[in-house]
Amino acid sequence: MTSESAAVHWRSFSSREALLQQLATDLVDYANRTLAAQAAFDIVLAGGETPRSLYARLPHARTDWARWQVWFGDERCVPAGDPRRNDSMARAAWLDHVAIPAAQIHALDDAARYTQALAAVPCFDLVLLGLGEDGHTASLFPGHPWGDSSNAPAVLRVTDAPKPPRERLTLSAARLSASRAAWVLAWGENKRHALQRWQAGELLPVTAIRPAAGTVVYWCAD
Ligand code: 6PG
C-alpha cells in the first residue's frame, strides 16, 4: 500500500497482534494528550469484530476514564442489552470494566434524542470506524443515503440494511466527519478490495467521512 494520499494515512501491519498493540497504544496516547489540553475526550465507537478486539485491550489502560464521553456511530434497533447491539459488545469487552460514569456512555436509541445530545459536541475528538467488504461503515451502506451533504441530519434511520438486523440508527457521514480525526480499523484479505477502491478514488461510505485533520487506516491483511 502507498504510505500517503490526500488526508488519508495508511498504516499496514504484518499481524493482527502488531496492529492491535499499536492501535491500543495510539488510542490511549491520543486520549491522554487530548485530556491534557481539554476537559473531556469525546470518542465515537464502531461495532464489528476488529473494534471488539481493540476494546478488549482497553480495561487496563492508564487514563482518566472519568473524563471520557462515549458515543456510538451506529446501533442495531434491538432491545437494550441484546448481544447484537454495538453498545452491548463494547460494554462487555471494555466499558463495564472501567470507571466511565454511566451518564457518559451515550447509547444510541432514539434519533431525536441523540441529535439533541450531540448538539453539545460540535466536533468529536475521535471517530472509530469498521469497514465492510463493500466499503460500508457505521450503518452507511452503498446505494443508501449517507447524509454527506452539509445540511444532512446528524442521525439517519435505516430500515432496510443489507445486513441483519435491517433496522438501525446511524450517524450520518456529515456528522461523523465533524471530528478531529477518524481511524478506520480493517483486517482480513476480504477488505483488500474495498481499500483498493478507496485508494483508486472511488466514493464509498467510508470515503465520505472526511474529518478536517484526516483519516488513519489501520490495516492488516491476515
Ligand atoms: C454490522 C457490522 C459491520 C462491521 C463491518 C466490519 O453493522 O453489521 O458491525 O458493519 O462493522 O462488517 O466488521 P469486522 O470488523 O467484524 O470485520
PDB file of C-alpha atoms and ligand atoms in Angstrom:
ATOM      1  CA  MET A   1       0.000   0.000   0.000  1.00  0.00           C
ATOM      2  CA  THR A   2       1.131   3.533  -0.600  1.00  0.00           C
ATOM      3  CA  SER A   3       2.003   5.423   2.510  1.00  0.00           C
ATOM      4  CA  GLU A   4       0.103   8.645   1.969  1.00  0.00           C
ATOM      5  CA  SER A   5      -2.731  10.024  -0.155  1.00  0.00           C
ATOM      6  CA  ALA A   6      -4.731  13.213   0.374  1.00  0.00           C
ATOM      7  CA  ALA A   7      -5.701  13.371   4.049  1.00  0.00           C
ATOM      8  CA  VAL A   8      -5.585   9.568   4.407  1.00  0.00           C
ATOM      9  CA  HIS A   9      -2.670   7.961   6.198  1.00  0.00           C
ATOM     10  CA  TRP A  10      -2.280   4.221   5.590  1.00  0.00           C
ATOM     11  CA  ARG A  11      -0.677   2.115   8.272  1.00  0.00           C
ATOM     12  CA  SER A  12      -0.242  -1.544   7.411  1.00  0.00           C
ATOM     13  CA  PHE A  13       0.820  -4.214   9.878  1.00  0.00           C
ATOM     14  CA  SER A  14       2.214  -7.702   9.456  1.00  0.00           C
ATOM     15  CA  SER A  15      -0.060  -9.265  12.067  1.00  0.00           C
ATOM     16  CA  ARG A  16      -3.262  -8.548  13.930  1.00  0.00           C
ATOM     17  CA  GLU A  17      -1.339  -8.652  17.175  1.00  0.00           C
ATOM     18  CA  ALA A  18       1.025  -5.895  15.986  1.00  0.00           C
ATOM     19  CA  LEU A  19      -1.912  -3.840  14.739  1.00  0.00           C
ATOM     20  CA  LEU A  20      -3.851  -4.177  17.981  1.00  0.00           C
ATOM     21  CA  GLN A  21      -0.879  -3.338  20.151  1.00  0.00           C
ATOM     22  CA  GLN A  22      -0.143  -0.182  18.179  1.00  0.00           C
ATOM     23  CA  LEU A  23      -3.777   0.809  17.984  1.00  0.00           C
ATOM     24  CA  ALA A  24      -4.365   0.439  21.726  1.00  0.00           C
ATOM     25  CA  THR A  25      -1.206   2.436  22.464  1.00  0.00           C
ATOM     26  CA  ASP A  26      -2.130   5.138  19.962  1.00  0.00           C
ATOM     27  CA  LEU A  27      -5.654   5.431  21.311  1.00  0.00           C
ATOM     28  CA  VAL A  28      -4.625   5.868  24.920  1.00  0.00           C
ATOM     29  CA  ASP A  29      -1.847   8.323  23.949  1.00  0.00           C
ATOM     30  CA  TYR A  30      -4.252  10.316  21.831  1.00  0.00           C
ATOM     31  CA  ALA A  31      -6.873  10.407  24.592  1.00  0.00           C
ATOM     32  CA  ASN A  32      -4.332  11.407  27.226  1.00  0.00           C
ATOM     33  CA  ARG A  33      -2.863  14.160  25.025  1.00  0.00           C
ATOM     34  CA  THR A  34      -6.381  15.440  24.412  1.00  0.00           C
ATOM     35  CA  LEU A  35      -7.187  15.346  28.121  1.00  0.00           C
ATOM     36  CA  ALA A  36      -4.025  17.296  28.891  1.00  0.00           C
ATOM     37  CA  ALA A  37      -5.438  20.138  26.807  1.00  0.00           C
ATOM     38  CA  GLN A  38      -9.187  19.989  27.458  1.00  0.00           C
ATOM     39  CA  ALA A  39     -11.737  18.714  29.975  1.00  0.00           C
ATOM     40  CA  ALA A  40     -13.285  15.781  28.077  1.00  0.00           C
ATOM     41  CA  PHE A  41     -12.415  13.220  25.415  1.00  0.00           C
ATOM     42  CA  ASP A  42     -15.321  12.547  23.031  1.00  0.00           C
ATOM     43  CA  ILE A  43     -14.941   9.266  21.173  1.00  0.00           C
ATOM     44  CA  VAL A  44     -17.345   7.542  18.779  1.00  0.00           C
ATOM     45  CA  LEU A  45     -17.288   3.745  18.822  1.00  0.00           C
ATOM     46  CA  ALA A  46     -17.795   1.260  15.995  1.00  0.00           C
ATOM     47  CA  GLY A  47     -19.280  -2.225  16.007  1.00  0.00           C
ATOM     48  CA  GLY A  48     -17.670  -5.288  14.453  1.00  0.00           C
ATOM     49  CA  GLU A  49     -15.051  -7.839  15.384  1.00  0.00           C
ATOM     50  CA  THR A  50     -11.997  -5.685  14.673  1.00  0.00           C
ATOM     51  CA  PRO A  51     -13.118  -2.879  17.008  1.00  0.00           C
ATOM     52  CA  ARG A  52     -14.130  -5.500  19.611  1.00  0.00           C
ATOM     53  CA  SER A  53     -10.572  -6.828  19.676  1.00  0.00           C
ATOM     54  CA  LEU A  54      -9.335  -3.315  20.382  1.00  0.00           C
ATOM     55  CA  TYR A  55     -11.907  -2.729  23.133  1.00  0.00           C
ATOM     56  CA  ALA A  56     -10.873  -5.940  24.883  1.00  0.00           C
ATOM     57  CA  ARG A  57      -7.373  -4.465  25.302  1.00  0.00           C
ATOM     58  CA  LEU A  58      -8.511  -1.285  26.997  1.00  0.00           C
ATOM     59  CA  PRO A  59      -9.710  -2.218  30.510  1.00  0.00           C
ATOM     60  CA  HIS A  60      -6.177  -1.932  31.922  1.00  0.00           C
ATOM     61  CA  ALA A  61      -5.221   1.280  30.124  1.00  0.00           C
ATOM     62  CA  ARG A  62      -3.958   4.212  32.193  1.00  0.00           C
ATOM     63  CA  THR A  63      -6.171   7.182  31.539  1.00  0.00           C
ATOM     64  CA  ASP A  64      -8.660   9.360  33.386  1.00  0.00           C
ATOM     65  CA  TRP A  65     -11.772   7.388  32.466  1.00  0.00           C
ATOM     66  CA  ALA A  66     -13.954   9.847  34.371  1.00  0.00           C
ATOM     67  CA  ARG A  67     -13.391  12.360  31.561  1.00  0.00           C
ATOM     68  CA  TRP A  68     -14.239  10.087  28.615  1.00  0.00           C
ATOM     69  CA  GLN A  69     -17.506  10.654  26.760  1.00  0.00           C
ATOM     70  CA  VAL A  70     -18.513   7.643  24.683  1.00  0.00           C
ATOM     71  CA  TRP A  71     -20.814   7.865  21.665  1.00  0.00           C
ATOM     72  CA  PHE A  72     -21.875   5.272  19.119  1.00  0.00           C
ATOM     73  CA  GLY A  73     -21.536   5.636  15.354  1.00  0.00           C
ATOM     74  CA  ASP A  74     -24.397   3.249  14.719  1.00  0.00           C
ATOM     75  CA  GLU A  75     -26.705   0.887  16.546  1.00  0.00           C
ATOM     76  CA  ARG A  76     -28.943  -2.019  15.713  1.00  0.00           C
ATOM     77  CA  CYS A  77     -32.592  -1.442  16.675  1.00  0.00           C
ATOM     78  CA  VAL A  78     -32.962  -4.340  19.087  1.00  0.00           C
ATOM     79  CA  PRO A  79     -33.778  -4.094  22.807  1.00  0.00           C
ATOM     80  CA  ALA A  80     -31.265  -2.717  25.322  1.00  0.00           C
ATOM     81  CA  GLY A  81     -28.932  -5.463  26.489  1.00  0.00           C
ATOM     82  CA  ASP A  82     -29.377  -7.576  23.357  1.00  0.00           C
ATOM     83  CA  PRO A  83     -25.977  -9.046  22.456  1.00  0.00           C
ATOM     84  CA  ARG A  84     -26.438  -7.919  18.838  1.00  0.00           C
ATOM     85  CA  ARG A  85     -26.197  -4.299  19.925  1.00  0.00           C
ATOM     86  CA  ASN A  86     -22.898  -2.496  19.439  1.00  0.00           C
ATOM     87  CA  ASP A  87     -23.159  -0.979  22.909  1.00  0.00           C
ATOM     88  CA  SER A  88     -23.663  -4.442  24.488  1.00  0.00           C
ATOM     89  CA  MET A  89     -20.487  -5.607  22.759  1.00  0.00           C
ATOM     90  CA  ALA A  90     -18.489  -2.538  23.824  1.00  0.00           C
ATOM     91  CA  ARG A  91     -19.761  -2.799  27.409  1.00  0.00           C
ATOM     92  CA  ALA A  92     -18.886  -6.479  27.710  1.00  0.00           C
ATOM     93  CA  ALA A  93     -15.418  -6.075  26.205  1.00  0.00           C
ATOM     94  CA  TRP A  94     -14.439  -2.771  27.774  1.00  0.00           C
ATOM     95  CA  LEU A  95     -16.883  -0.245  29.204  1.00  0.00           C
ATOM     96  CA  ASP A  96     -18.212  -2.412  32.055  1.00  0.00           C
ATOM     97  CA  HIS A  97     -14.641  -2.792  33.321  1.00  0.00           C
ATOM     98  CA  VAL A  98     -13.585   0.867  33.564  1.00  0.00           C
ATOM     99  CA  ALA A  99     -14.710   3.884  35.576  1.00  0.00           C
ATOM    100  CA  ILE A 100     -16.510   5.854  32.886  1.00  0.00           C
ATOM    101  CA  PRO A 101     -19.613   7.303  34.606  1.00  0.00           C
ATOM    102  CA  ALA A 102     -22.776   5.688  33.229  1.00  0.00           C
ATOM    103  CA  ALA A 103     -24.157   9.062  32.117  1.00  0.00           C
ATOM    104  CA  GLN A 104     -21.122   9.494  29.860  1.00  0.00           C
ATOM    105  CA  ILE A 105     -21.880   6.359  27.843  1.00  0.00           C
ATOM    106  CA  HIS A 106     -24.399   7.596  25.314  1.00  0.00           C
ATOM    107  CA  ALA A 107     -26.493   4.733  23.952  1.00  0.00           C
ATOM    108  CA  LEU A 108     -27.986   5.387  20.521  1.00  0.00           C
ATOM    109  CA  ASP A 109     -31.680   4.550  20.937  1.00  0.00           C
ATOM    110  CA  ASP A 110     -33.637   7.451  19.558  1.00  0.00           C
ATOM    111  CA  ALA A 111     -32.713   9.696  16.630  1.00  0.00           C
ATOM    112  CA  ALA A 112     -34.266  12.890  18.016  1.00  0.00           C
ATOM    113  CA  ARG A 113     -32.793  12.456  21.500  1.00  0.00           C
ATOM    114  CA  TYR A 114     -29.344  11.650  20.113  1.00  0.00           C
ATOM    115  CA  THR A 115     -29.445  14.645  17.783  1.00  0.00           C
ATOM    116  CA  GLN A 116     -30.239  16.844  20.758  1.00  0.00           C
ATOM    117  CA  ALA A 117     -27.478  15.338  22.908  1.00  0.00           C
ATOM    118  CA  LEU A 118     -24.967  15.650  20.063  1.00  0.00           C
ATOM    119  CA  ALA A 119     -25.644  19.373  19.778  1.00  0.00           C
ATOM    120  CA  ALA A 120     -23.365  19.730  22.822  1.00  0.00           C
ATOM    121  CA  VAL A 121     -20.459  18.202  20.873  1.00  0.00           C
ATOM    122  CA  PRO A 122     -19.902  20.143  17.653  1.00  0.00           C
ATOM    123  CA  CYS A 123     -16.686  18.217  16.979  1.00  0.00           C
ATOM    124  CA  PHE A 124     -15.734  14.740  18.231  1.00  0.00           C
ATOM    125  CA  ASP A 125     -12.132  14.089  19.196  1.00  0.00           C
ATOM    126  CA  LEU A 126     -12.012  10.691  17.528  1.00  0.00           C
ATOM    127  CA  VAL A 127     -14.332   8.550  15.419  1.00  0.00           C
ATOM    128  CA  LEU A 128     -13.512   4.824  15.223  1.00  0.00           C
ATOM    129  CA  LEU A 129     -14.859   3.104  12.127  1.00  0.00           C
ATOM    130  CA  GLY A 130     -15.044  -0.506  10.987  1.00  0.00           C
ATOM    131  CA  LEU A 131     -15.061  -1.424   7.321  1.00  0.00           C
ATOM    132  CA  GLY A 132     -17.286  -3.824   5.420  1.00  0.00           C
ATOM    133  CA  GLU A 133     -16.222  -5.645   2.263  1.00  0.00           C
ATOM    134  CA  ASP A 134     -18.500  -3.372   0.243  1.00  0.00           C
ATOM    135  CA  GLY A 135     -16.973  -0.219   1.719  1.00  0.00           C
ATOM    136  CA  HIS A 136     -19.756   0.332   4.222  1.00  0.00           C
ATOM    137  CA  THR A 137     -19.004   1.811   7.580  1.00  0.00           C
ATOM    138  CA  ALA A 138     -21.190   2.507  10.603  1.00  0.00           C
ATOM    139  CA  SER A 139     -24.629   1.700   9.054  1.00  0.00           C
ATOM    140  CA  LEU A 140     -23.951   3.722   5.901  1.00  0.00           C
ATOM    141  CA  PHE A 141     -24.324   1.277   3.024  1.00  0.00           C
ATOM    142  CA  PRO A 142     -23.622   1.616  -0.721  1.00  0.00           C
ATOM    143  CA  GLY A 143     -26.807   2.545  -2.559  1.00  0.00           C
ATOM    144  CA  HIS A 144     -28.403   4.014   0.570  1.00  0.00           C
ATOM    145  CA  PRO A 145     -28.405   7.657   1.741  1.00  0.00           C
ATOM    146  CA  TRP A 146     -25.211   8.520   3.642  1.00  0.00           C
ATOM    147  CA  GLY A 147     -26.112  12.025   4.731  1.00  0.00           C
ATOM    148  CA  ASP A 148     -22.955  13.507   3.292  1.00  0.00           C
ATOM    149  CA  SER A 149     -24.279  16.969   2.418  1.00  0.00           C
ATOM    150  CA  SER A 150     -23.501  19.813   4.800  1.00  0.00           C
ATOM    151  CA  ASN A 151     -27.150  20.136   5.896  1.00  0.00           C
ATOM    152  CA  ALA A 152     -27.666  16.380   6.460  1.00  0.00           C
ATOM    153  CA  PRO A 153     -29.295  15.304   9.730  1.00  0.00           C
ATOM    154  CA  ALA A 154     -26.923  14.049  12.415  1.00  0.00           C
ATOM    155  CA  VAL A 155     -28.738  10.713  12.757  1.00  0.00           C
ATOM    156  CA  LEU A 156     -30.248   8.631   9.960  1.00  0.00           C
ATOM    157  CA  ARG A 157     -32.824   5.867  10.332  1.00  0.00           C
ATOM    158  CA  VAL A 158     -32.061   2.759   8.281  1.00  0.00           C
ATOM    159  CA  THR A 159     -34.987   0.410   7.716  1.00  0.00           C
ATOM    160  CA  ASP A 160     -33.580  -1.890   5.028  1.00  0.00           C
ATOM    161  CA  ALA A 161     -29.926  -2.539   5.849  1.00  0.00           C
ATOM    162  CA  PRO A 162     -28.433  -5.236   3.609  1.00  0.00           C
ATOM    163  CA  LYS A 163     -27.085  -6.985   6.738  1.00  0.00           C
ATOM    164  CA  PRO A 164     -29.338  -8.076   9.584  1.00  0.00           C
ATOM    165  CA  PRO A 165     -30.856  -6.584  11.575  1.00  0.00           C
ATOM    166  CA  ARG A 166     -32.419  -4.384   8.893  1.00  0.00           C
ATOM    167  CA  GLU A 167     -33.435  -1.635  11.291  1.00  0.00           C
ATOM    168  CA  ARG A 168     -30.623   0.541  12.546  1.00  0.00           C
ATOM    169  CA  LEU A 169     -29.735   4.070  13.548  1.00  0.00           C
ATOM    170  CA  THR A 170     -26.541   5.594  12.253  1.00  0.00           C
ATOM    171  CA  LEU A 171     -24.721   8.889  12.428  1.00  0.00           C
ATOM    172  CA  SER A 172     -24.583  10.495   9.007  1.00  0.00           C
ATOM    173  CA  ALA A 173     -21.343  10.884   7.069  1.00  0.00           C
ATOM    174  CA  ALA A 174     -21.559  14.640   7.702  1.00  0.00           C
ATOM    175  CA  ARG A 175     -21.835  14.157  11.480  1.00  0.00           C
ATOM    176  CA  LEU A 176     -19.075  11.550  11.557  1.00  0.00           C
ATOM    177  CA  SER A 177     -16.877  13.964   9.580  1.00  0.00           C
ATOM    178  CA  ALA A 178     -17.296  16.549  12.330  1.00  0.00           C
ATOM    179  CA  SER A 179     -14.375  15.122  14.239  1.00  0.00           C
ATOM    180  CA  ARG A 180     -10.718  15.971  14.744  1.00  0.00           C
ATOM    181  CA  ALA A 181      -9.777  12.538  13.425  1.00  0.00           C
ATOM    182  CA  ALA A 182     -11.176   9.229  12.191  1.00  0.00           C
ATOM    183  CA  TRP A 183      -9.404   5.887  12.432  1.00  0.00           C
ATOM    184  CA  VAL A 184     -10.576   3.028  10.238  1.00  0.00           C
ATOM    185  CA  LEU A 185      -9.852  -0.472  11.540  1.00  0.00           C
ATOM    186  CA  ALA A 186      -9.672  -3.126   8.859  1.00  0.00           C
ATOM    187  CA  TRP A 187      -8.244  -6.578   8.822  1.00  0.00           C
ATOM    188  CA  GLY A 188      -8.597  -9.592   6.578  1.00  0.00           C
ATOM    189  CA  GLU A 189      -7.964 -10.249   2.882  1.00  0.00           C
ATOM    190  CA  ASN A 190     -11.677  -9.730   2.288  1.00  0.00           C
ATOM    191  CA  LYS A 191     -11.231  -5.997   2.989  1.00  0.00           C
ATOM    192  CA  ARG A 192      -8.411  -5.503   0.484  1.00  0.00           C
ATOM    193  CA  HIS A 193     -10.686  -4.813  -2.461  1.00  0.00           C
ATOM    194  CA  ALA A 194     -12.581  -2.078  -0.606  1.00  0.00           C
ATOM    195  CA  LEU A 195      -9.279  -0.465   0.370  1.00  0.00           C
ATOM    196  CA  GLN A 196      -8.068  -0.609  -3.240  1.00  0.00           C
ATOM    197  CA  ARG A 197     -11.287   1.039  -4.406  1.00  0.00           C
ATOM    198  CA  TRP A 198     -10.717   3.738  -1.801  1.00  0.00           C
ATOM    199  CA  GLN A 199      -7.132   4.270  -2.974  1.00  0.00           C
ATOM    200  CA  ALA A 200      -8.376   4.483  -6.562  1.00  0.00           C
ATOM    201  CA  GLY A 201     -10.538   7.426  -5.509  1.00  0.00           C
ATOM    202  CA  GLU A 202     -13.938   5.725  -5.541  1.00  0.00           C
ATOM    203  CA  LEU A 203     -16.685   7.261  -3.438  1.00  0.00           C
ATOM    204  CA  LEU A 204     -17.756   4.738  -0.805  1.00  0.00           C
ATOM    205  CA  PRO A 205     -19.481   5.266   2.521  1.00  0.00           C
ATOM    206  CA  VAL A 206     -16.138   5.064   4.322  1.00  0.00           C
ATOM    207  CA  THR A 207     -14.520   7.604   1.981  1.00  0.00           C
ATOM    208  CA  ALA A 208     -17.382  10.058   2.544  1.00  0.00           C
ATOM    209  CA  ILE A 209     -16.200  10.536   6.147  1.00  0.00           C
ATOM    210  CA  ARG A 210     -13.611  13.284   5.992  1.00  0.00           C
ATOM    211  CA  PRO A 211     -12.540  14.868   9.247  1.00  0.00           C
ATOM    212  CA  ALA A 212     -10.557  18.088   8.859  1.00  0.00           C
ATOM    213  CA  ALA A 213      -7.354  16.523  10.174  1.00  0.00           C
ATOM    214  CA  GLY A 214      -7.712  13.390   8.053  1.00  0.00           C
ATOM    215  CA  THR A 215      -8.254   9.683   8.440  1.00  0.00           C
ATOM    216  CA  VAL A 216      -5.853   6.962   9.525  1.00  0.00           C
ATOM    217  CA  VAL A 217      -6.402   3.434   8.204  1.00  0.00           C
ATOM    218  CA  TYR A 218      -5.038   0.627  10.392  1.00  0.00           C
ATOM    219  CA  TRP A 219      -4.806  -2.342   8.078  1.00  0.00           C
ATOM    220  CA  CYS A 220      -3.615  -5.915   8.339  1.00  0.00           C
ATOM    221  CA  ALA A 221      -4.135  -8.466   5.580  1.00  0.00           C
ATOM    222  CA  ASP A 222      -4.008 -11.644   7.656  1.00  0.00           C
TER     223      ASP A 222
HETATM  224  C1  6PG B   1     -22.767  -4.534  11.156  1.00  0.00           C
HETATM  225  C2  6PG B   1     -21.318  -4.859  11.443  1.00  0.00           C
HETATM  226  C3  6PG B   1     -20.446  -4.480  10.276  1.00  0.00           C
HETATM  227  C4  6PG B   1     -18.989  -4.453  10.616  1.00  0.00           C
HETATM  228  C5  6PG B   1     -18.128  -4.500   9.374  1.00  0.00           C
HETATM  229  C6  6PG B   1     -16.693  -4.775   9.717  1.00  0.00           C
HETATM  230  O1  6PG B   1     -23.160  -3.422  11.469  1.00  0.00           O
HETATM  231  O2  6PG B   1     -23.451  -5.404  10.643  1.00  0.00           O
HETATM  232  O3  6PG B   1     -20.920  -4.212  12.609  1.00  0.00           O
HETATM  233  O4  6PG B   1     -20.851  -3.285   9.706  1.00  0.00           O
HETATM  234  O5  6PG B   1     -18.626  -3.296  11.319  1.00  0.00           O
HETATM  235  O6  6PG B   1     -18.615  -5.501   8.556  1.00  0.00           O
HETATM  236  O7  6PG B   1     -16.682  -5.873  10.536  1.00  0.00           O
HETATM  237  P1  6PG B   1     -15.434  -6.642  11.155  1.00  0.00           P
HETATM  238  O8  6PG B   1     -14.581  -5.672  11.881  1.00  0.00           O
HETATM  239  O9  6PG B   1     -16.152  -7.598  12.048  1.00  0.00           O
HETATM  240  O10 6PG B   1     -14.766  -7.274  10.003  1.00  0.00           O
END
